[in-house]
Amino acid sequence: MKKDKNNALNAVEKVGNTLLVLHHSSSTIGMVEGVDQNGELKDSSFKEVGSDKRIHLVAQDDSFAEIFSEFYHQLRDPSDFSFFKVTEYEARQTAVDLQHYVDQASEEDKELLREYEVSIDTVEANRDLMPGNEVTVYRVEDRYLYNPEQVDWTMMEKVGLSRDKLLEMGALETMLKGYKTPMLLPIEFKTGSVVTKMEARLSLRVNNAGNLEVRFFPVRKDPDFTETFLGHQFTGEDQKNLMESGNMGRVVDLVYPITGEKIPSLISRDRLTNDLIAVRTGEMRIPLVIKGVTLNEAQTKVLREGRALFIENMLSSRGTLFNASVQYNADKQYVEFLFKKNIKSLNMVELKNGIKAEVPGTFRGKKLKVWQVEKLKTGESAYIDGLVDKNGKKYQGYVRFDKAIGKFEFSFRNVWKKEEDLKKASGKLKGRKL
């Protein structure tokens, strides 16, 4: 059981471990040394000769959760950093690879790193569930709303889920915080000898009787726009916006049940289930600064009205300027970037200087083998396995690196094979003597 919990905590082997840190402000990787008395992070560059000062973690059973939690809460501004746990003997090389990845990554690529960083929410949820730790009601400052012991685990077992399974999939802490699971979960309903399988997101809510119940949000083919939603009749423009961007883009008065009040609200579409989600404008939290750009009153007003806002000269974490549209999402309850998948983010400095990017040492968090890097340097595709998607499922495929724009391309079935075969055949013909 302890081994399972170590896996859930992403704990490392019982050898020396340490922490790497990514500074969001400077996009630099460092080796964590500790925290000073003022709550400032102490770290050193992996390029420095000495490494004796870096933090040393003894991986004894479940002790990592306690150590990391204590360290994290001593920091004055922990949100300024992302932490990664690695074994000491590979810390330097991992830091080099991670820095290389960060230097080349776009804003979208960099979001993938969140899957590999140490999450304080996950650590503390697992710590409280460890044997010997009594689970108490979570404090507001811990950002948890519910006690795991309040969950009807017997009912959960009937739909094919358990505490350990939710913990392993990274879904438990989001439910305890009052949110829907970030991924679709496999659900099984048994009625006699008939088994119905489906995918759904789950959340916890207190019902009118004061009991904690599980709510299911199954996948719908499409939202039902023919019926009113909390008293609102969707226009053609509303439907178009919800299906394209996921956000309706305007404030409307919704009639909420129980009180019957008309309250100004925004509506978004859950992109995983196609459910329609509303949030009251009074509950919205609009950031003061987005990627280095301080929002003025007019810009804040645009976001509060649910409209998309185009912001110029934002500073990415790798130090390059970029432009993008942002909009408040009622389902996620925060301002999101509206990146267009068909627009590639280019490093303008490299393009102006005519410098072609080097092949990074990692792809989607997985370290590339030497032979893979060599193939990618020549413009060929390379097979890669052991990748893990956001839902925790493993997958594999082929990857190619475009040096002109410094971007990886991925394909499950190697769409470049015919092109590469033609190049090889052409090369052989050119090499023949006539």
CSV table of C-alpha atoms in Angstrom, one decimal:
chain,number,residue,atom,x,y,z
A,1,MET,CA,0.0,0.0,0.0
A,2,LYS,CA,2.8,2.4,0.8
A,3,LYS,CA,4.4,1.7,-2.6
A,4,ASP,CA,1.1,2.7,-4.2
A,5,LYS,CA,1.0,5.9,-2.2
A,6,ASN,CA,4.5,6.7,-3.2
A,7,ASN,CA,3.5,6.3,-6.8
A,8,ALA,CA,0.5,8.5,-6.3
A,9,LEU,CA,2.8,11.2,-4.8
A,10,ASN,CA,5.2,10.8,-7.7
A,11,ALA,CA,7.9,10.0,-5.0
A,12,VAL,CA,11.4,9.0,-6.2
A,13,GLU,CA,13.5,6.0,-5.2
A,14,LYS,CA,15.0,5.6,-1.8
A,15,VAL,CA,18.2,7.4,-2.8
A,16,GLY,CA,19.1,11.0,-2.5
A,17,ASN,CA,16.5,13.3,-4.1
A,18,THR,CA,16.4,17.1,-4.7
A,19,LEU,CA,14.2,19.8,-6.2
A,20,LEU,CA,14.6,21.8,-9.3
A,21,VAL,CA,12.8,25.1,-9.6
A,22,LEU,CA,11.6,27.1,-12.6
A,23,HIS,CA,11.4,30.9,-12.1
A,24,HIS,CA,8.4,32.1,-14.0
A,25,SER,CA,9.7,35.7,-14.1
A,26,SER,CA,13.1,34.9,-15.7
A,27,SER,CA,12.4,31.4,-17.2
A,28,THR,CA,15.5,30.0,-15.6
A,29,ILE,CA,16.1,26.7,-13.9
A,30,GLY,CA,17.8,26.4,-10.6
A,31,MET,CA,18.7,23.9,-7.9
A,32,VAL,CA,16.8,24.5,-4.7
A,33,GLU,CA,18.9,25.1,-1.5
A,34,GLY,CA,16.1,26.1,0.9
A,35,VAL,CA,14.2,29.2,2.1
A,36,ASP,CA,15.7,32.1,4.1
A,37,GLN,CA,14.1,33.7,7.1
A,38,ASN,CA,12.3,36.3,4.9
A,39,GLY,CA,10.6,33.6,2.9
A,40,GLU,CA,12.8,34.1,-0.1
A,41,LEU,CA,13.8,31.1,-2.2
A,42,LYS,CA,17.4,30.1,-2.0
A,43,ASP,CA,18.7,28.3,-5.1
A,44,SER,CA,21.8,28.1,-7.3
A,45,SER,CA,22.4,27.7,-11.0
A,46,PHE,CA,23.0,24.2,-12.3
A,47,LYS,CA,26.0,25.7,-14.1
A,48,GLU,CA,27.8,26.4,-10.9
A,49,VAL,CA,30.6,24.0,-9.9
A,50,GLY,CA,29.5,23.2,-6.4
A,51,SER,CA,26.2,21.4,-5.7
A,52,ASP,CA,26.6,20.5,-2.0
A,53,LYS,CA,24.2,23.3,-1.0
A,54,ARG,CA,21.2,22.0,-2.8
A,55,ILE,CA,18.4,20.6,-0.8
A,56,HIS,CA,18.7,16.9,0.1
A,57,LEU,CA,15.6,14.8,0.5
A,58,VAL,CA,15.7,11.4,2.1
A,59,ALA,CA,13.0,9.4,0.5
A,60,GLN,CA,11.8,7.4,3.5
A,61,ASP,CA,8.3,6.0,2.7
A,62,ASP,CA,5.9,8.9,2.7
A,63,SER,CA,8.2,11.6,4.2
A,64,PHE,CA,8.4,13.6,1.0
A,65,ALA,CA,4.9,15.0,1.4
A,66,GLU,CA,5.7,16.4,4.9
A,67,ILE,CA,9.0,17.8,3.8
A,68,PHE,CA,7.7,19.5,0.6
A,69,SER,CA,4.6,20.9,2.3
A,70,GLU,CA,6.7,22.5,5.1
A,71,PHE,CA,9.1,23.9,2.5
A,72,TYR,CA,6.4,25.2,0.2
A,73,HIS,CA,4.5,27.1,3.0
A,74,GLN,CA,7.6,28.9,4.1
A,75,LEU,CA,7.9,30.7,0.8
A,76,ARG,CA,6.6,34.2,0.5
A,77,ASP,CA,5.5,34.0,-3.1
A,78,PRO,CA,5.2,30.2,-4.0
A,79,SER,CA,3.1,30.9,-7.1
A,80,ASP,CA,6.2,32.5,-8.7
A,81,PHE,CA,7.8,29.1,-9.0
A,82,SER,CA,7.3,25.6,-10.3
A,83,PHE,CA,9.1,22.7,-8.6
A,84,PHE,CA,10.3,19.4,-10.0
A,85,LYS,CA,11.5,16.5,-8.0
A,86,VAL,CA,14.4,14.5,-9.3
A,87,THR,CA,17.1,12.1,-8.0
A,88,GLU,CA,20.3,13.8,-7.1
A,89,TYR,CA,22.5,11.8,-9.4
A,90,GLU,CA,20.5,13.0,-12.5
A,91,ALA,CA,19.7,16.5,-11.2
A,92,ARG,CA,22.3,18.4,-13.2
A,93,GLN,CA,21.5,16.7,-16.6
A,94,THR,CA,17.7,17.1,-15.9
A,95,ALA,CA,18.2,20.8,-15.2
A,96,VAL,CA,20.2,21.2,-18.5
A,97,ASP,CA,17.4,19.4,-20.4
A,98,LEU,CA,14.7,21.3,-18.7
A,99,GLN,CA,16.4,24.7,-19.3
A,100,HIS,CA,16.8,23.7,-23.0
A,101,TYR,CA,13.1,22.9,-23.2
A,102,VAL,CA,12.0,26.1,-21.5
A,103,ASP,CA,14.2,28.2,-23.8
A,104,GLN,CA,12.5,26.7,-26.9
A,105,ALA,CA,9.0,26.2,-25.7
A,106,SER,CA,6.0,28.3,-26.7
A,107,GLU,CA,3.4,29.3,-24.1
A,108,GLU,CA,1.2,26.3,-25.1
A,109,ASP,CA,4.2,23.9,-24.9
A,110,LYS,CA,5.2,25.3,-21.5
A,111,GLU,CA,1.7,24.5,-20.1
A,112,LEU,CA,2.6,20.8,-20.6
A,113,LEU,CA,5.2,21.2,-17.8
A,114,ARG,CA,2.4,21.5,-15.3
A,115,GLU,CA,1.8,17.8,-15.7
A,116,TYR,CA,5.3,17.1,-14.3
A,117,GLU,CA,5.7,19.7,-11.6
A,118,VAL,CA,5.1,18.9,-7.9
A,119,SER,CA,1.6,20.0,-7.1
A,120,ILE,CA,1.1,21.2,-3.5
A,121,ASP,CA,-2.6,20.4,-3.7
A,122,THR,CA,-1.8,16.8,-4.7
A,123,VAL,CA,0.9,16.5,-2.1
A,124,GLU,CA,-1.2,17.8,0.7
A,125,ALA,CA,-4.3,15.7,-0.3
A,126,ASN,CA,-2.1,12.6,-0.3
A,127,ARG,CA,-0.4,13.6,3.0
A,128,ASP,CA,-3.8,13.8,4.7
A,129,LEU,CA,-4.8,10.5,3.4
A,130,MET,CA,-1.7,8.7,4.7
A,131,PRO,CA,-2.1,6.0,7.3
A,132,GLY,CA,-1.8,7.5,10.8
A,133,ASN,CA,-2.9,10.9,9.7
A,134,GLU,CA,-6.5,11.7,10.9
A,135,VAL,CA,-8.4,13.4,8.2
A,136,THR,CA,-10.0,16.6,9.4
A,137,VAL,CA,-12.2,19.2,7.8
A,138,TYR,CA,-10.0,21.2,5.4
A,139,ARG,CA,-9.4,24.8,6.3
A,140,VAL,CA,-10.4,27.6,4.0
A,141,GLU,CA,-6.7,28.6,3.6
A,142,ASP,CA,-6.0,25.1,2.4
A,143,ARG,CA,-8.6,25.6,-0.3
A,144,TYR,CA,-10.4,22.4,0.3
A,145,LEU,CA,-14.2,22.3,0.9
A,146,TYR,CA,-14.8,18.7,1.7
A,147,ASN,CA,-13.5,16.0,3.9
A,148,PRO,CA,-12.7,12.7,2.1
A,149,GLU,CA,-14.5,10.8,4.9
A,150,GLN,CA,-17.8,12.5,3.9
A,151,VAL,CA,-17.7,10.9,0.4
A,152,ASP,CA,-20.0,7.9,0.0
A,153,TRP,CA,-17.2,5.5,-1.2
A,154,THR,CA,-19.6,2.5,-1.2
A,155,MET,CA,-21.7,4.2,-3.9
A,156,MET,CA,-18.5,5.2,-5.7
A,157,GLU,CA,-17.4,1.6,-5.8
A,158,LYS,CA,-20.8,0.7,-7.5
A,159,VAL,CA,-19.8,2.9,-10.5
A,160,GLY,CA,-16.4,1.4,-10.8
A,161,LEU,CA,-14.4,4.0,-8.9
A,162,SER,CA,-12.5,4.1,-5.6
A,163,ARG,CA,-10.5,6.5,-3.5
A,164,ASP,CA,-7.2,4.9,-4.6
A,165,LYS,CA,-8.2,5.1,-8.3
A,166,LEU,CA,-9.3,8.8,-8.1
A,167,LEU,CA,-6.1,9.5,-6.2
A,168,GLU,CA,-4.0,7.8,-8.8
A,169,MET,CA,-5.7,9.6,-11.7
A,170,GLY,CA,-5.2,13.0,-10.0
A,171,ALA,CA,-8.9,13.6,-9.7
A,172,LEU,CA,-9.5,13.4,-5.9
A,173,GLU,CA,-8.0,16.8,-4.9
A,174,THR,CA,-10.0,18.7,-7.5
A,175,MET,CA,-13.2,17.1,-6.2
A,176,LEU,CA,-12.3,17.9,-2.6
A,177,LYS,CA,-11.7,21.5,-3.6
A,178,GLY,CA,-15.3,21.7,-5.0
A,179,TYR,CA,-14.4,21.5,-8.7
A,180,LYS,CA,-15.2,19.0,-11.4
A,181,THR,CA,-12.6,16.5,-12.3
A,182,PRO,CA,-10.2,17.8,-14.9
A,183,MET,CA,-10.6,14.7,-17.0
A,184,LEU,CA,-13.3,12.3,-18.1
A,185,LEU,CA,-13.6,9.2,-15.9
A,186,PRO,CA,-14.9,5.8,-17.0
A,187,ILE,CA,-18.2,5.1,-15.3
A,188,GLU,CA,-20.1,1.8,-15.1
A,189,PHE,CA,-23.7,1.5,-14.1
A,190,LYS,CA,-25.0,-2.0,-13.4
A,191,THR,CA,-28.8,-2.8,-13.6
A,192,GLY,CA,-29.2,-6.5,-13.0
A,193,SER,CA,-27.1,-8.2,-15.6
A,194,VAL,CA,-26.9,-5.1,-17.9
A,195,VAL,CA,-23.8,-3.0,-17.6
A,196,THR,CA,-23.9,0.6,-19.0
A,197,LYS,CA,-20.5,2.2,-19.6
A,198,MET,CA,-20.0,5.9,-20.2
A,199,GLU,CA,-17.5,8.7,-19.6
A,200,ALA,CA,-18.3,11.6,-17.3
A,201,ARG,CA,-16.8,14.4,-15.2
A,202,LEU,CA,-17.5,14.2,-11.5
A,203,SER,CA,-17.9,16.7,-8.7
A,204,LEU,CA,-19.0,16.9,-5.1
A,205,ARG,CA,-21.9,19.0,-3.8
A,206,VAL,CA,-23.9,19.3,-0.6
A,207,ASN,CA,-27.6,18.5,-1.3
A,208,ASN,CA,-30.6,20.1,0.4
A,209,ALA,CA,-30.5,17.5,3.2
A,210,GLY,CA,-27.0,18.6,4.1
A,211,ASN,CA,-25.3,15.4,2.8
A,212,LEU,CA,-22.4,15.3,0.4
A,213,GLU,CA,-23.3,13.7,-2.9
A,214,VAL,CA,-21.5,12.9,-6.1
A,215,ARG,CA,-22.7,14.6,-9.3
A,216,PHE,CA,-22.1,13.1,-12.7
A,217,PHE,CA,-21.7,15.2,-15.9
A,218,PRO,CA,-21.9,12.7,-18.8
A,219,VAL,CA,-20.7,13.6,-22.3
A,220,ARG,CA,-23.4,15.0,-24.5
A,221,LYS,CA,-23.2,15.0,-28.3
A,222,ASP,CA,-24.1,18.7,-28.5
A,223,PRO,CA,-25.6,21.3,-26.1
A,224,ASP,CA,-29.4,21.6,-26.3
A,225,PHE,CA,-29.9,25.1,-27.5
A,226,THR,CA,-33.6,24.6,-28.2
A,227,GLU,CA,-34.6,24.9,-24.5
A,228,THR,CA,-34.0,27.9,-22.3
A,229,PHE,CA,-31.1,27.8,-19.9
A,230,LEU,CA,-32.0,29.4,-16.5
A,231,GLY,CA,-34.5,31.5,-18.4
A,232,HIS,CA,-32.2,32.5,-21.2
A,233,GLN,CA,-33.1,31.8,-24.8
A,234,PHE,CA,-30.0,31.4,-27.0
A,235,THR,CA,-29.6,33.5,-30.1
A,236,GLY,CA,-27.8,32.3,-33.2
A,237,GLU,CA,-24.8,34.4,-32.3
A,238,ASP,CA,-24.8,32.9,-28.7
A,239,GLN,CA,-24.8,29.4,-30.2
A,240,LYS,CA,-22.0,30.2,-32.6
A,241,ASN,CA,-19.8,31.7,-29.9
A,242,LEU,CA,-20.3,28.8,-27.5
A,243,MET,CA,-19.5,26.2,-30.1
A,244,GLU,CA,-16.4,28.0,-31.5
A,245,SER,CA,-14.7,29.5,-28.5
A,246,GLY,CA,-16.6,27.8,-25.7
A,247,ASN,CA,-17.7,31.2,-24.2
A,248,MET,CA,-20.9,33.0,-25.0
A,249,GLY,CA,-19.2,36.4,-24.8
A,250,ARG,CA,-21.8,38.5,-23.1
A,251,VAL,CA,-23.6,39.1,-19.8
A,252,VAL,CA,-27.2,38.0,-19.5
A,253,ASP,CA,-29.7,37.9,-16.6
A,254,LEU,CA,-30.3,34.3,-15.5
A,255,VAL,CA,-33.1,33.2,-13.2
A,256,TYR,CA,-31.6,31.0,-10.5
A,257,PRO,CA,-33.7,28.3,-8.8
A,258,ILE,CA,-34.7,28.4,-5.1
A,259,THR,CA,-34.5,32.2,-4.9
A,260,GLY,CA,-35.9,33.0,-8.3
A,261,GLU,CA,-33.6,36.0,-8.5
A,262,LYS,CA,-32.4,37.5,-11.8
A,263,ILE,CA,-28.7,37.7,-11.6
A,264,PRO,CA,-26.2,39.0,-14.3
A,265,SER,CA,-24.1,36.0,-15.4
A,266,LEU,CA,-21.8,34.6,-18.0
A,267,ILE,CA,-22.3,31.3,-19.8
A,268,SER,CA,-19.6,28.9,-21.1
A,269,ARG,CA,-19.5,25.4,-22.6
A,270,ASP,CA,-17.7,22.6,-20.9
A,271,ARG,CA,-15.5,21.5,-23.8
A,272,LEU,CA,-15.2,17.9,-22.4
A,273,THR,CA,-18.9,17.2,-21.8
A,274,ASN,CA,-20.8,19.9,-23.8
A,275,ASP,CA,-22.6,21.0,-20.6
A,276,LEU,CA,-23.5,24.6,-20.3
A,277,ILE,CA,-22.0,26.3,-17.2
A,278,ALA,CA,-23.0,29.7,-15.7
A,279,VAL,CA,-21.1,32.0,-13.3
A,280,ARG,CA,-22.4,35.1,-11.6
A,281,THR,CA,-20.5,38.2,-12.5
A,282,GLY,CA,-20.2,39.1,-8.9
A,283,GLU,CA,-18.2,35.9,-8.4
A,284,MET,CA,-15.7,36.6,-11.2
A,285,ARG,CA,-12.0,37.2,-10.3
A,286,ILE,CA,-10.2,39.2,-13.0
A,287,PRO,CA,-6.4,39.4,-12.6
A,288,LEU,CA,-4.8,42.9,-12.4
A,289,VAL,CA,-1.8,41.8,-14.5
A,290,ILE,CA,-1.6,39.3,-17.3
A,291,LYS,CA,1.8,38.2,-18.5
A,292,GLY,CA,3.4,41.5,-17.5
A,293,VAL,CA,0.7,43.8,-18.9
A,294,THR,CA,-1.2,45.8,-16.3
A,295,LEU,CA,-4.9,45.9,-17.3
A,296,ASN,CA,-6.5,49.4,-17.3
A,297,GLU,CA,-10.1,50.0,-16.3
A,298,ALA,CA,-11.4,49.7,-19.9
A,299,GLN,CA,-9.7,46.3,-20.4
A,300,THR,CA,-11.0,45.0,-17.1
A,301,LYS,CA,-14.5,46.1,-18.1
A,302,VAL,CA,-14.2,44.1,-21.4
A,303,LEU,CA,-13.4,40.9,-19.5
A,304,ARG,CA,-16.1,41.5,-16.9
A,305,GLU,CA,-18.6,41.8,-19.7
A,306,GLY,CA,-17.5,38.4,-21.0
A,307,ARG,CA,-16.0,39.7,-24.2
A,308,ALA,CA,-12.6,38.6,-25.7
A,309,LEU,CA,-9.8,41.0,-25.1
A,310,PHE,CA,-6.8,41.3,-27.4
A,311,ILE,CA,-3.6,42.1,-25.5
A,312,GLU,CA,-0.3,43.2,-27.2
A,313,ASN,CA,3.2,42.9,-26.0
A,314,MET,CA,2.7,40.4,-23.2
A,315,LEU,CA,6.0,38.9,-21.9
A,316,SER,CA,6.3,35.1,-22.1
A,317,SER,CA,8.2,33.2,-19.5
A,318,ARG,CA,11.1,32.8,-21.9
A,319,GLY,CA,11.4,36.5,-22.4
A,320,THR,CA,9.8,37.0,-25.7
A,321,LEU,CA,6.9,39.3,-26.5
A,322,PHE,CA,3.7,37.9,-27.9
A,323,ASN,CA,0.1,39.0,-28.6
A,324,ALA,CA,-3.0,36.9,-27.8
A,325,SER,CA,-6.7,37.2,-27.0
A,326,VAL,CA,-8.0,36.3,-23.6
A,327,GLN,CA,-11.5,35.7,-22.3
A,328,TYR,CA,-13.2,34.7,-19.0
A,329,ASN,CA,-14.3,31.1,-19.0
A,330,ALA,CA,-17.3,30.4,-16.7
A,331,ASP,CA,-16.5,26.6,-16.6
A,332,LYS,CA,-12.9,27.1,-15.6
A,333,GLN,CA,-13.6,30.2,-13.6
A,334,TYR,CA,-10.5,32.1,-14.8
A,335,VAL,CA,-9.3,34.2,-17.7
A,336,GLU,CA,-8.0,31.8,-20.4
A,337,PHE,CA,-5.9,32.4,-23.5
A,338,LEU,CA,-7.6,31.9,-26.8
A,339,PHE,CA,-4.7,30.4,-28.8
A,340,LYS,CA,-5.4,29.4,-32.4
A,341,LYS,CA,-4.0,26.1,-33.2
A,342,ASN,CA,-3.3,27.1,-36.8
A,343,ILE,CA,-1.1,30.0,-35.7
A,344,LYS,CA,2.5,29.1,-34.7
A,345,SER,CA,4.3,31.2,-32.1
A,346,LEU,CA,7.6,32.2,-33.6
A,347,ASN,CA,10.8,33.4,-31.8
A,348,MET,CA,11.2,36.7,-33.6
A,349,VAL,CA,14.8,37.1,-32.5
A,350,GLU,CA,15.8,33.8,-34.1
A,351,LEU,CA,13.9,34.6,-37.3
A,352,LYS,CA,15.5,38.0,-37.7
A,353,ASN,CA,19.0,36.7,-37.2
A,354,GLY,CA,18.4,33.7,-39.4
A,355,ILE,CA,19.3,31.3,-36.6
A,356,LYS,CA,17.8,27.8,-36.7
A,357,ALA,CA,16.8,26.4,-33.4
A,358,GLU,CA,18.6,23.4,-32.0
A,359,VAL,CA,16.7,20.2,-31.2
A,360,PRO,CA,15.6,20.2,-27.5
A,361,GLY,CA,16.6,17.3,-25.3
A,362,THR,CA,13.1,16.6,-24.2
A,363,PHE,CA,9.7,16.2,-25.9
A,364,ARG,CA,6.5,16.6,-23.8
A,365,GLY,CA,8.5,16.0,-20.7
A,366,LYS,CA,10.2,12.8,-21.9
A,367,LYS,CA,14.0,12.8,-22.3
A,368,LEU,CA,15.0,12.0,-25.9
A,369,LYS,CA,17.6,9.3,-26.5
A,370,VAL,CA,20.8,10.1,-28.4
A,371,TRP,CA,19.7,8.3,-31.5
A,372,GLN,CA,16.4,10.1,-31.5
A,373,VAL,CA,18.1,13.5,-31.3
A,374,GLU,CA,20.5,12.6,-34.1
A,375,LYS,CA,17.6,11.6,-36.4
A,376,LEU,CA,15.7,14.8,-35.6
A,377,LYS,CA,18.8,16.9,-36.3
A,378,THR,CA,18.9,15.5,-39.9
A,379,GLY,CA,15.2,16.4,-40.4
A,380,GLU,CA,14.0,12.8,-40.1
A,381,SER,CA,11.2,11.6,-37.9
A,382,ALA,CA,11.9,9.4,-34.8
A,383,TYR,CA,9.6,6.9,-33.0
A,384,ILE,CA,8.9,7.8,-29.4
A,385,ASP,CA,7.0,5.9,-26.7
A,386,GLY,CA,6.2,6.3,-23.0
A,387,LEU,CA,4.4,9.6,-23.5
A,388,VAL,CA,1.5,10.3,-21.1
A,389,ASP,CA,-1.5,12.5,-21.9
A,390,LYS,CA,-3.4,14.8,-19.6
A,391,ASN,CA,-5.7,12.0,-18.6
A,392,GLY,CA,-2.8,9.8,-17.5
A,393,LYS,CA,-3.0,7.5,-20.5
A,394,LYS,CA,0.2,6.3,-22.2
A,395,TYR,CA,0.6,6.8,-25.9
A,396,GLN,CA,3.3,6.7,-28.6
A,397,GLY,CA,4.0,7.9,-32.1
A,398,TYR,CA,6.4,9.8,-34.3
A,399,VAL,CA,8.0,13.2,-33.8
A,400,ARG,CA,9.8,15.5,-36.2
A,401,PHE,CA,11.6,18.8,-35.5
A,402,ASP,CA,11.2,21.9,-37.8
A,403,LYS,CA,14.4,23.9,-37.2
A,404,ALA,CA,13.1,26.9,-39.2
A,405,ILE,CA,10.5,27.7,-36.5
A,406,GLY,CA,11.9,25.7,-33.6
A,407,LYS,CA,8.8,23.5,-33.2
A,408,PHE,CA,8.1,19.8,-32.8
A,409,GLU,CA,5.5,18.1,-34.9
A,410,PHE,CA,3.8,14.9,-33.8
A,411,SER,CA,2.0,12.2,-35.7
A,412,PHE,CA,0.6,8.9,-34.4
A,413,ARG,CA,1.1,7.1,-37.8
A,414,ASN,CA,4.2,8.9,-39.2
A,415,VAL,CA,2.6,11.1,-41.9
A,416,TRP,CA,6.1,12.0,-43.1
A,417,LYS,CA,7.2,8.4,-44.0
A,418,LYS,CA,6.4,8.7,-47.8
A,419,GLU,CA,8.2,12.0,-47.9
A,420,GLU,CA,11.3,10.6,-46.2
A,421,ASP,CA,11.3,7.5,-48.4
A,422,LEU,CA,11.2,9.7,-51.5
A,423,LYS,CA,14.1,11.8,-50.2
A,424,LYS,CA,16.1,8.6,-49.5
A,425,ALA,CA,15.3,7.3,-53.0
A,426,SER,CA,16.3,10.6,-54.6
A,427,GLY,CA,19.5,10.6,-52.7
A,428,LYS,CA,20.4,7.1,-53.9
A,429,LEU,CA,19.7,8.1,-57.5
A,430,LYS,CA,21.9,11.2,-57.2
A,431,GLY,CA,24.7,9.1,-55.9
A,432,ARG,CA,24.7,6.7,-58.9
A,433,LYS,CA,27.2,7.2,-61.7
A,434,LEU,CA,25.7,7.3,-65.1
